[in-house]
PDB file of C-alpha atoms in Angstrom:
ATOM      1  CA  UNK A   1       0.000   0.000   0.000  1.00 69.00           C
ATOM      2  CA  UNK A   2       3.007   2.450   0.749  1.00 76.00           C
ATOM      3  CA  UNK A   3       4.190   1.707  -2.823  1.00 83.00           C
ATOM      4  CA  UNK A   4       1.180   2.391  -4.406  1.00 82.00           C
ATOM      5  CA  UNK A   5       0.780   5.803  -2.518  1.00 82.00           C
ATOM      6  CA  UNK A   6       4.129   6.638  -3.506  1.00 84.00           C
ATOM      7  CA  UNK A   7       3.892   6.175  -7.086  1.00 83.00           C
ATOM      8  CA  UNK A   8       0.599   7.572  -6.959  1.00 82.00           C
ATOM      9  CA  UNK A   9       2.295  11.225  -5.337  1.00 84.00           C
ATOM     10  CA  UNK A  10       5.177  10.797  -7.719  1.00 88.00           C
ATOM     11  CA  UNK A  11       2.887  10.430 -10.887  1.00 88.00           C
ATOM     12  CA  UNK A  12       1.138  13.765  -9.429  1.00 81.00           C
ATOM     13  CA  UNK A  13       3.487  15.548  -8.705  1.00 83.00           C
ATOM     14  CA  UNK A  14       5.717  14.932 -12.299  1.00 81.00           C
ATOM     15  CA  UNK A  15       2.520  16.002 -13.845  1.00 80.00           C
ATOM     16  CA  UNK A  16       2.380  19.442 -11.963  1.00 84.00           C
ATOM     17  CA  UNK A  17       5.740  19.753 -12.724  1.00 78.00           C
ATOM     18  CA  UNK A  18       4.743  19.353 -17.184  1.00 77.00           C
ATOM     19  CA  UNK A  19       1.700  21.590 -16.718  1.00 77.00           C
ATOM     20  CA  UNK A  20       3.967  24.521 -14.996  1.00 76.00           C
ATOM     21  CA  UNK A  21       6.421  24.190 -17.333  1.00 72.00           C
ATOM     22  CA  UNK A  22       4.406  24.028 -20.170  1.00 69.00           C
ATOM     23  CA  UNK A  23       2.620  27.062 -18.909  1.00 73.00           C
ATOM     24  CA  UNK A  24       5.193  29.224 -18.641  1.00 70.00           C
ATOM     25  CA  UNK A  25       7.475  28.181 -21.996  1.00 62.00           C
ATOM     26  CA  UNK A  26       8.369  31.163 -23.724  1.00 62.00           C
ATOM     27  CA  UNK A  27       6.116  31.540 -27.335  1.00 55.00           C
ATOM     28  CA  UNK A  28       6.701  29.770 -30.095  1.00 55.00           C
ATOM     29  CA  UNK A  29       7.948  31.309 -33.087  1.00 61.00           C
ATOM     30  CA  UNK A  30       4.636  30.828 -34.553  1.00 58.00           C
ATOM     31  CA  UNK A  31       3.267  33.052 -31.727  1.00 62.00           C
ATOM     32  CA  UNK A  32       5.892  35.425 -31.594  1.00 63.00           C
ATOM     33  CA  UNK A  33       5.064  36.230 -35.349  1.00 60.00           C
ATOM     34  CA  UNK A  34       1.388  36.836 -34.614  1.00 59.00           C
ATOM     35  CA  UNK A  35       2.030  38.852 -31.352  1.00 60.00           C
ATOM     36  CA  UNK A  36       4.600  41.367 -33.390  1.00 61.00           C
ATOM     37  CA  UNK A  37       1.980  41.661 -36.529  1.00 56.00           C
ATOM     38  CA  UNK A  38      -0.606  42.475 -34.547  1.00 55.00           C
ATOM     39  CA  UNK A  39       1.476  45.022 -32.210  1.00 53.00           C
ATOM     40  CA  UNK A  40       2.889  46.224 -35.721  1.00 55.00           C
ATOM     41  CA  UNK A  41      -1.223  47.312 -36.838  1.00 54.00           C
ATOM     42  CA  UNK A  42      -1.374  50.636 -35.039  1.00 59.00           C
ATOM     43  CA  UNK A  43       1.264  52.043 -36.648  1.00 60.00           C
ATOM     44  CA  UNK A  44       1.074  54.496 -39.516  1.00 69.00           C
ATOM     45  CA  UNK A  45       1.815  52.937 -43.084  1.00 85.00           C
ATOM     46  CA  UNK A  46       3.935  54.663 -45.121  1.00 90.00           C
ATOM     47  CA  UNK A  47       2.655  55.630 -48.451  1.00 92.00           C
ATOM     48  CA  UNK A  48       3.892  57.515 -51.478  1.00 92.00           C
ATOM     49  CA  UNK A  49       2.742  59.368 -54.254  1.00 94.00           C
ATOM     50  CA  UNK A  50       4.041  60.925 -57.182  1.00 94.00           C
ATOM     51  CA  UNK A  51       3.227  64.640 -58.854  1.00 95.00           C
ATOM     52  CA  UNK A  52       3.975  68.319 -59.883  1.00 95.00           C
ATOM     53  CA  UNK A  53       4.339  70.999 -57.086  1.00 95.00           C
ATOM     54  CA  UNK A  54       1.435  73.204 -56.778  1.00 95.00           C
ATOM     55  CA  UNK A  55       2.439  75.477 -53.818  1.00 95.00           C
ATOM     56  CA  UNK A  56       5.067  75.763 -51.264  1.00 95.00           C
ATOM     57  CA  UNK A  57       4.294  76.998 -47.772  1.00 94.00           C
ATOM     58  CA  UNK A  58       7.084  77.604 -44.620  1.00 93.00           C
ATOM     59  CA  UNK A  59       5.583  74.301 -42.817  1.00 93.00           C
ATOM     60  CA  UNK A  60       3.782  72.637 -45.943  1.00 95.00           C
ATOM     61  CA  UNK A  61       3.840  72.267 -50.199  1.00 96.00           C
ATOM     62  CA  UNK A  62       0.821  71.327 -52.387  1.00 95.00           C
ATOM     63  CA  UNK A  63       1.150  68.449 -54.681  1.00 95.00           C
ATOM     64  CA  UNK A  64      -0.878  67.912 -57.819  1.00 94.00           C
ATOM     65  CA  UNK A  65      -1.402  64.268 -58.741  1.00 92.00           C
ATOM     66  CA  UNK A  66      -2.616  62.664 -61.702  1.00 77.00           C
ATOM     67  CA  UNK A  67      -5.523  60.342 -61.456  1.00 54.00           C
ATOM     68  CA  UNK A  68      -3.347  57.431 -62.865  1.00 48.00           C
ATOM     69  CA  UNK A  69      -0.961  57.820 -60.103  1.00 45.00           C
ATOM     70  CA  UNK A  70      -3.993  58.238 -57.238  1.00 43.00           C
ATOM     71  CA  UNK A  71      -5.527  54.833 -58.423  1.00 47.00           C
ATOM     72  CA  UNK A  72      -8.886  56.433 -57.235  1.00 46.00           C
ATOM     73  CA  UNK A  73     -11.421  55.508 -59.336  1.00 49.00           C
ATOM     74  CA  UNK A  74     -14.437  57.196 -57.607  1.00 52.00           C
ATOM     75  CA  UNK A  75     -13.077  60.743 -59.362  1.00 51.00           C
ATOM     76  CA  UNK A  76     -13.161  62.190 -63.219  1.00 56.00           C
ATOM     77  CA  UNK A  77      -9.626  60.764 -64.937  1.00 57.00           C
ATOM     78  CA  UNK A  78      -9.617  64.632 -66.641  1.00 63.00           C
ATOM     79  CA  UNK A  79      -9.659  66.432 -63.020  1.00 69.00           C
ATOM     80  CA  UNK A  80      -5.805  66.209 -61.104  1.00 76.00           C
ATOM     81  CA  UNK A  81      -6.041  65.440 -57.274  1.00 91.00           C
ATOM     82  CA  UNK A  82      -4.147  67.763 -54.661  1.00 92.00           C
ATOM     83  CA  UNK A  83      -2.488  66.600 -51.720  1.00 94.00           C
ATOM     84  CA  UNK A  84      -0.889  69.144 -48.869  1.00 95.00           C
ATOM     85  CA  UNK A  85       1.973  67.354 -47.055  1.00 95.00           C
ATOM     86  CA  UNK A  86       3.386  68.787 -43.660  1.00 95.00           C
ATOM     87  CA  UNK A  87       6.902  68.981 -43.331  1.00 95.00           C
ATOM     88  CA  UNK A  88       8.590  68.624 -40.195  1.00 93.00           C
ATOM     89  CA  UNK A  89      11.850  68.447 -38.559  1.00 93.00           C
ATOM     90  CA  UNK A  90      12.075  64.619 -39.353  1.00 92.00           C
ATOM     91  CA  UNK A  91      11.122  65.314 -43.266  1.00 93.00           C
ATOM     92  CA  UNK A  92      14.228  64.565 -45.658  1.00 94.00           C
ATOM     93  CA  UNK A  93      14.102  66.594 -48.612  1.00 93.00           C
ATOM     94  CA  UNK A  94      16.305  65.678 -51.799  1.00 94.00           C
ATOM     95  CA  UNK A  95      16.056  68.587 -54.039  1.00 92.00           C
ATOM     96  CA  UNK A  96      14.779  72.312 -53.403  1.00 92.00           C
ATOM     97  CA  UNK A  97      10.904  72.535 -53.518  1.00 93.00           C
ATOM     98  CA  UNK A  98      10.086  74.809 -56.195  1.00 94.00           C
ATOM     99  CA  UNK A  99       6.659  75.320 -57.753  1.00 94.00           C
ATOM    100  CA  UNK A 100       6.460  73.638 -60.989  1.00 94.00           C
ATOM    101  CA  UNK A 101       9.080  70.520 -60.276  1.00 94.00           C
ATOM    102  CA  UNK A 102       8.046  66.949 -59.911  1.00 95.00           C
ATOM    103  CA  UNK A 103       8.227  65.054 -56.480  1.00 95.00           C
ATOM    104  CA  UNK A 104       7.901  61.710 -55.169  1.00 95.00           C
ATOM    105  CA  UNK A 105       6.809  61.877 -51.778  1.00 95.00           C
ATOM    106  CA  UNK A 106       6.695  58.790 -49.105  1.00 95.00           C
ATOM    107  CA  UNK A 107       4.358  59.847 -45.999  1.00 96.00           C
ATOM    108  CA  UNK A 108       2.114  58.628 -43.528  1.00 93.00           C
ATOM    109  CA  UNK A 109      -1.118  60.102 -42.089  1.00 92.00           C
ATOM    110  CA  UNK A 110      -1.101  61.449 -38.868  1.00 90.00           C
ATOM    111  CA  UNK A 111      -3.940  63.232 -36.851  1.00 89.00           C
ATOM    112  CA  UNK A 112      -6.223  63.567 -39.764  1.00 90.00           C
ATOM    113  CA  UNK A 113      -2.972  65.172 -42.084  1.00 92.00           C
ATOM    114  CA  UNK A 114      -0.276  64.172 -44.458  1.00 94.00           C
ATOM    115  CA  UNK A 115       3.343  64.397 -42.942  1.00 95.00           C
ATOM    116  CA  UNK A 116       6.031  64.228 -45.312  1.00 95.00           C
ATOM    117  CA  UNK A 117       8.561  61.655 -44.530  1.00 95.00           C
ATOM    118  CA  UNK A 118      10.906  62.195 -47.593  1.00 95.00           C
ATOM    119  CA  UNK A 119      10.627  64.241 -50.389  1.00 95.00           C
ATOM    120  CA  UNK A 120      12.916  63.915 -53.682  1.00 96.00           C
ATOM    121  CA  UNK A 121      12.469  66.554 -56.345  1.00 94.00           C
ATOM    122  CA  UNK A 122      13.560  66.271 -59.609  1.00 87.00           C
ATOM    123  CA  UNK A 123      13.314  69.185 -62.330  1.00 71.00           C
TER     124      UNK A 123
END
């Protein structure tokens, strides 16, 4: 009867010892993929766009796109899109910002506005 007890506490007590461990292993890779992409969601996506400079403020420029370039097809292919960008102190800009030149611009949408991430202007 003592045997029996005794490999009846020693069959418990290895099995509390699997669950715990198994409990507290450290994710998978499998897991660690799915916890990153979903942490990754929230934040902005960069986007760019490509066009002819419409206006150039202190803090902002205008950019005029071409429907082809907008791939919007809700508006007229004959009527050109604009898009304001903020600049800010993070905002590369290849190029001087001239009315007139053509940009390609990579930003992200923040608060409701464009923010300029990099701008590269070409004549």
């Amino acid at each position: 009867m003592k045997n029996v007890g005794r490999v009846l506490f020693t069959t418990v007590a290895g099995l509390t010892l699997v669950v715990a461990v198994w409990a507290f292993s450290p994710p998978t890779t499998h897991e660690a993929a799915l916890l990153s992409l979903s942490s990754n969601s929230n934040a902005p996506q960069e986007q760019s766009v490509s066009g002819k400079i419409a206006s150039v403020e202190k803090t902002s420029f205008t950019l005029t796109v071409g429907q082809s370039q907008t791939h919007n097809l809700q508006q007229d292919p004959s009527t050109p899109k604009t898009m304001t960008f903020m600049i800010d102190k993070n905002t590369t800009i290849d190029g001087s910002l001239k009315v007139g030149a053509s940009a390609d611009v990579t930003y992200r949408q923040e608060r409701g506005s464009n923010v300029a991430i990099s701008v590269r202007v070409t004549s």
